[in-house]
């Protein structure tokens, strides 16, 4: 078994290598490879030598698991057991997730996917004073639902926003209605409601200038944020 924990940690914690490897040469090779990928000060070696089944591809197969692509993972955890490989952590986007899974699969074992996406802005905008989803917004949410279907452990925070027209109280209520409209749409398209948290922010968190029509349109929006 090989476990690499603390991948891409936001803290100064090292990448921790632990588990059992078949011989001293393999242990040294793994430490050397991890040091090359993550840096000498970032690797802590707790590997032990003992009886263990060889992975596909032998020592080279284990070394291929320690790919530079792992540096994309925040708070990551990579675990190999005979016949099983699992990767966990947070990656920037769906493209990074696919790239990493393909890289690990090339080592000879299809990994179990425990990766999650960082928060992202869905770009779902609304007409003034409305919580009704437009056709373009529905198409965007169709893509979100498909992505969530591929990541069944991922929770999502849905945050509604408005421009600054109207009272603060009315804007807060409208922003919550927008968030709830998105949750309802995603739930109707196969996403379990328990995975979806909603919040209304009113006009308190603008992303553009409210003095122009274009800016106000950008502020009438929904943001989708991955929940760790």
Short mmCIF file of C-alpha atoms in Angstrom, two decimals:
data_model
loop_
_atom_site.label_atom_id
_atom_site.label_comp_id
_atom_site.label_asym_id
_atom_site.label_seq_id
_atom_site.Cartn_x
_atom_site.Cartn_y
_atom_site.Cartn_z
CA UNK A 1 0.00 0.00 0.00
CA UNK A 2 1.16 3.53 -0.77
CA UNK A 3 -0.50 6.66 0.59
CA UNK A 4 0.50 10.18 -0.40
CA UNK A 5 -1.35 12.69 1.77
CA UNK A 6 -1.38 16.46 2.01
CA UNK A 7 -1.00 17.00 -1.74
CA UNK A 8 -1.20 20.69 -2.57
CA UNK A 9 -2.06 21.62 1.00
CA UNK A 10 -2.69 25.31 1.57
CA UNK A 11 -0.63 25.03 4.75
CA UNK A 12 3.08 24.30 5.04
CA UNK A 13 2.36 20.65 5.84
CA UNK A 14 4.54 18.22 3.87
CA UNK A 15 3.42 15.58 1.43
CA UNK A 16 3.32 12.47 3.59
CA UNK A 17 4.40 9.14 2.12
CA UNK A 18 3.34 6.14 4.18
CA UNK A 19 2.52 2.48 3.79
CA UNK A 20 4.37 -0.70 2.86
CA UNK A 21 6.58 -1.20 -0.19
CA UNK A 22 8.25 -4.45 -1.28
CA UNK A 23 11.92 -3.49 -0.89
CA UNK A 24 14.37 -0.75 0.05
CA UNK A 25 15.16 0.09 -3.56
CA UNK A 26 11.47 0.79 -4.20
CA UNK A 27 11.25 2.96 -1.09
CA UNK A 28 14.22 5.03 -2.14
CA UNK A 29 12.91 5.35 -5.68
CA UNK A 30 9.51 6.58 -4.44
CA UNK A 31 11.08 9.15 -2.12
CA UNK A 32 13.36 10.38 -4.90
CA UNK A 33 10.45 10.68 -7.31
CA UNK A 34 8.23 12.47 -4.77
CA UNK A 35 11.05 14.87 -3.94
CA UNK A 36 11.49 15.67 -7.63
CA UNK A 37 7.76 16.36 -8.01
CA UNK A 38 7.01 18.22 -4.77
CA UNK A 39 10.41 19.48 -3.56
CA UNK A 40 12.72 18.14 -0.86
CA UNK A 41 11.25 20.19 2.01
CA UNK A 42 7.73 19.14 1.06
CA UNK A 43 8.13 15.35 1.44
CA UNK A 44 8.01 13.32 4.66
CA UNK A 45 8.98 9.66 4.33
CA UNK A 46 7.17 7.16 6.56
CA UNK A 47 7.35 4.23 4.16
CA UNK A 48 8.10 0.76 5.49
CA UNK A 49 9.55 -2.27 3.73
CA UNK A 50 7.52 -5.46 4.02
CA UNK A 51 5.53 -8.11 2.19
CA UNK A 52 3.08 -6.53 -0.22
CA UNK A 53 1.68 -7.40 -3.63
CA UNK A 54 3.43 -5.67 -6.51
CA UNK A 55 1.39 -3.06 -8.39
CA UNK A 56 0.75 -3.28 -12.14
CA UNK A 57 4.03 -2.38 -13.81
CA UNK A 58 6.04 -3.08 -10.64
CA UNK A 59 8.18 -0.29 -9.24
CA UNK A 60 7.80 1.79 -12.40
CA UNK A 61 4.03 1.59 -12.00
CA UNK A 62 4.23 3.09 -8.52
CA UNK A 63 6.54 5.84 -9.70
CA UNK A 64 4.16 6.77 -12.51
CA UNK A 65 1.49 7.49 -9.90
CA UNK A 66 3.63 10.33 -8.56
CA UNK A 67 3.06 12.52 -11.58
CA UNK A 68 3.56 16.32 -11.65
CA UNK A 69 -0.17 16.59 -12.40
CA UNK A 70 -0.73 15.90 -8.69
CA UNK A 71 0.48 19.43 -7.98
CA UNK A 72 -2.90 20.63 -9.31
CA UNK A 73 -4.68 19.01 -6.36
CA UNK A 74 -5.36 20.99 -3.19
CA UNK A 75 -5.64 19.10 0.10
CA UNK A 76 -5.16 15.89 -1.85
CA UNK A 77 -4.88 12.24 -0.85
CA UNK A 78 -3.67 9.47 -3.18
CA UNK A 79 -3.98 5.87 -1.98
CA UNK A 80 -2.90 2.71 -3.77
CA UNK A 81 -3.79 -0.76 -2.52
CA UNK A 82 -3.38 -3.97 -4.49
CA UNK A 83 -5.91 -3.69 -7.30
CA UNK A 84 -7.32 -0.34 -6.19
CA UNK A 85 -6.34 3.31 -6.56
CA UNK A 86 -8.18 6.32 -5.11
CA UNK A 87 -7.53 10.04 -5.52
CA UNK A 88 -9.21 12.71 -3.40
CA UNK A 89 -8.87 16.48 -3.18
CA UNK A 90 -9.90 19.71 -4.88
CA UNK A 91 -9.04 20.69 -8.46
CA UNK A 92 -9.66 23.90 -10.36
CA UNK A 93 -12.08 22.66 -13.01
CA UNK A 94 -13.47 19.70 -14.93
CA UNK A 95 -10.62 19.73 -17.46
CA UNK A 96 -8.05 19.39 -14.66
CA UNK A 97 -10.06 16.55 -13.12
CA UNK A 98 -10.19 14.61 -16.40
CA UNK A 99 -6.50 15.17 -17.09
CA UNK A 100 -5.48 13.91 -13.67
CA UNK A 101 -7.69 10.81 -13.83
CA UNK A 102 -6.34 9.94 -17.28
CA UNK A 103 -2.77 10.41 -16.07
CA UNK A 104 -3.30 8.08 -13.12
CA UNK A 105 -5.12 5.49 -15.24
CA UNK A 106 -2.06 5.32 -17.48
CA UNK A 107 -0.22 3.75 -14.53
CA UNK A 108 -2.34 0.62 -14.99
CA UNK A 109 -5.21 0.93 -12.48
CA UNK A 110 -8.37 2.93 -13.10
CA UNK A 111 -8.62 5.34 -10.15
CA UNK A 112 -11.68 5.83 -7.98
CA UNK A 113 -12.59 9.48 -8.36
CA UNK A 114 -12.92 11.44 -5.13
CA UNK A 115 -11.97 14.77 -6.69
CA UNK A 116 -14.07 17.89 -6.21
CA UNK A 117 -14.18 21.17 -8.10
CA UNK A 118 -13.34 24.55 -6.67
CA UNK A 119 -16.09 27.15 -6.55
CA UNK A 120 -17.11 28.59 -9.89
CA UNK A 121 -19.45 31.23 -11.23
CA UNK A 122 -22.15 29.69 -13.36
CA UNK A 123 -22.83 33.02 -15.10
CA UNK A 124 -26.62 32.52 -14.87
CA UNK A 125 -28.17 35.96 -15.27
CA UNK A 126 -31.78 37.16 -14.91
CA UNK A 127 -34.06 39.81 -16.29
CA UNK A 128 -34.69 42.82 -14.02
CA UNK A 129 -36.99 41.99 -11.11
CA UNK A 130 -37.41 38.36 -12.19
CA UNK A 131 -36.50 34.94 -10.82
CA UNK A 132 -37.57 33.14 -14.01
CA UNK A 133 -34.83 31.19 -15.78
CA UNK A 134 -34.26 32.18 -19.39
CA UNK A 135 -33.52 29.60 -22.09
CA UNK A 136 -29.75 30.37 -22.09
CA UNK A 137 -29.71 30.04 -18.31
CA UNK A 138 -31.42 26.66 -18.55
CA UNK A 139 -28.79 25.46 -21.03
CA UNK A 140 -26.04 26.53 -18.64
CA UNK A 141 -27.70 24.69 -15.78
CA UNK A 142 -28.12 21.57 -17.93
CA UNK A 143 -24.32 21.48 -18.18
CA UNK A 144 -24.00 21.98 -14.42
CA UNK A 145 -26.41 19.10 -13.76
CA UNK A 146 -24.40 16.83 -16.07
CA UNK A 147 -21.18 17.73 -14.29
CA UNK A 148 -22.71 17.07 -10.88
CA UNK A 149 -23.98 13.70 -12.08
CA UNK A 150 -20.35 12.75 -12.71
CA UNK A 151 -19.34 13.89 -9.21
CA UNK A 152 -21.99 12.39 -6.89
CA UNK A 153 -20.17 13.40 -3.68
CA UNK A 154 -19.95 17.09 -4.56
CA UNK A 155 -22.14 19.57 -2.69
CA UNK A 156 -22.96 22.97 -4.14
CA UNK A 157 -23.76 26.37 -2.65
CA UNK A 158 -26.15 28.39 -4.82
CA UNK A 159 -25.90 32.12 -4.12
CA UNK A 160 -28.39 34.56 -5.63
CA UNK A 161 -27.54 38.20 -6.41
CA UNK A 162 -29.36 41.30 -7.66
CA UNK A 163 -28.44 44.73 -8.98
CA UNK A 164 -28.99 47.72 -6.68
CA UNK A 165 -32.39 48.77 -8.05
CA UNK A 166 -35.07 48.66 -5.35
CA UNK A 167 -34.90 48.33 -1.59
CA UNK A 168 -32.37 46.19 0.22
CA UNK A 169 -35.17 44.06 1.68
CA UNK A 170 -36.77 43.41 -1.72
CA UNK A 171 -33.41 42.61 -3.30
CA UNK A 172 -32.56 40.14 -0.58
CA UNK A 173 -35.87 38.34 -1.09
CA UNK A 174 -35.44 38.32 -4.88
CA UNK A 175 -31.90 36.98 -4.68
CA UNK A 176 -33.11 34.08 -2.53
CA UNK A 177 -35.92 33.39 -5.02
CA UNK A 178 -33.32 33.20 -7.79
CA UNK A 179 -31.20 30.76 -5.82
CA UNK A 180 -34.25 28.62 -5.09
CA UNK A 181 -35.23 28.67 -8.78
CA UNK A 182 -31.82 27.27 -9.68
CA UNK A 183 -32.03 24.62 -6.97
CA UNK A 184 -35.46 23.56 -8.23
CA UNK A 185 -34.21 23.35 -11.81
CA UNK A 186 -31.19 21.25 -10.86
CA UNK A 187 -33.32 19.00 -8.66
CA UNK A 188 -35.75 18.49 -11.57
CA UNK A 189 -32.75 17.43 -13.66
CA UNK A 190 -31.47 14.71 -11.37
CA UNK A 191 -29.43 16.48 -8.67
CA UNK A 192 -30.43 15.49 -5.14
CA UNK A 193 -31.75 18.58 -3.31
CA UNK A 194 -29.79 17.65 -0.18
CA UNK A 195 -26.59 18.41 -2.14
CA UNK A 196 -27.72 21.97 -2.86
CA UNK A 197 -27.51 24.82 -0.33
CA UNK A 198 -29.11 28.17 -1.18
CA UNK A 199 -28.44 31.72 -0.01
CA UNK A 200 -29.54 35.17 -1.10
CA UNK A 201 -27.00 38.00 -1.03
CA UNK A 202 -29.18 40.78 -2.43
CA UNK A 203 -27.10 43.60 -3.94
CA UNK A 204 -24.36 43.34 -1.32
CA UNK A 205 -21.81 41.46 -3.46
CA UNK A 206 -21.69 43.13 -6.90
CA UNK A 207 -19.19 41.92 -9.46
CA UNK A 208 -19.65 44.92 -11.77
CA UNK A 209 -20.50 48.62 -11.65
CA UNK A 210 -24.23 49.22 -11.05
CA UNK A 211 -24.09 52.59 -12.85
CA UNK A 212 -24.33 51.01 -16.32
CA UNK A 213 -26.95 48.68 -17.84
CA UNK A 214 -24.23 46.17 -18.64
CA UNK A 215 -22.94 46.19 -15.09
CA UNK A 216 -26.41 45.79 -13.61
CA UNK A 217 -27.06 42.83 -15.93
CA UNK A 218 -23.88 41.13 -14.70
CA UNK A 219 -24.94 41.67 -11.10
CA UNK A 220 -28.33 39.96 -11.62
CA UNK A 221 -26.86 36.51 -11.37
CA UNK A 222 -26.36 33.19 -9.62
CA UNK A 223 -23.02 31.92 -8.41
CA UNK A 224 -22.38 28.22 -7.87
CA UNK A 225 -19.67 27.41 -5.37
CA UNK A 226 -18.30 23.98 -4.58
CA UNK A 227 -18.65 23.11 -0.89
CA UNK A 228 -15.68 21.22 0.54
#
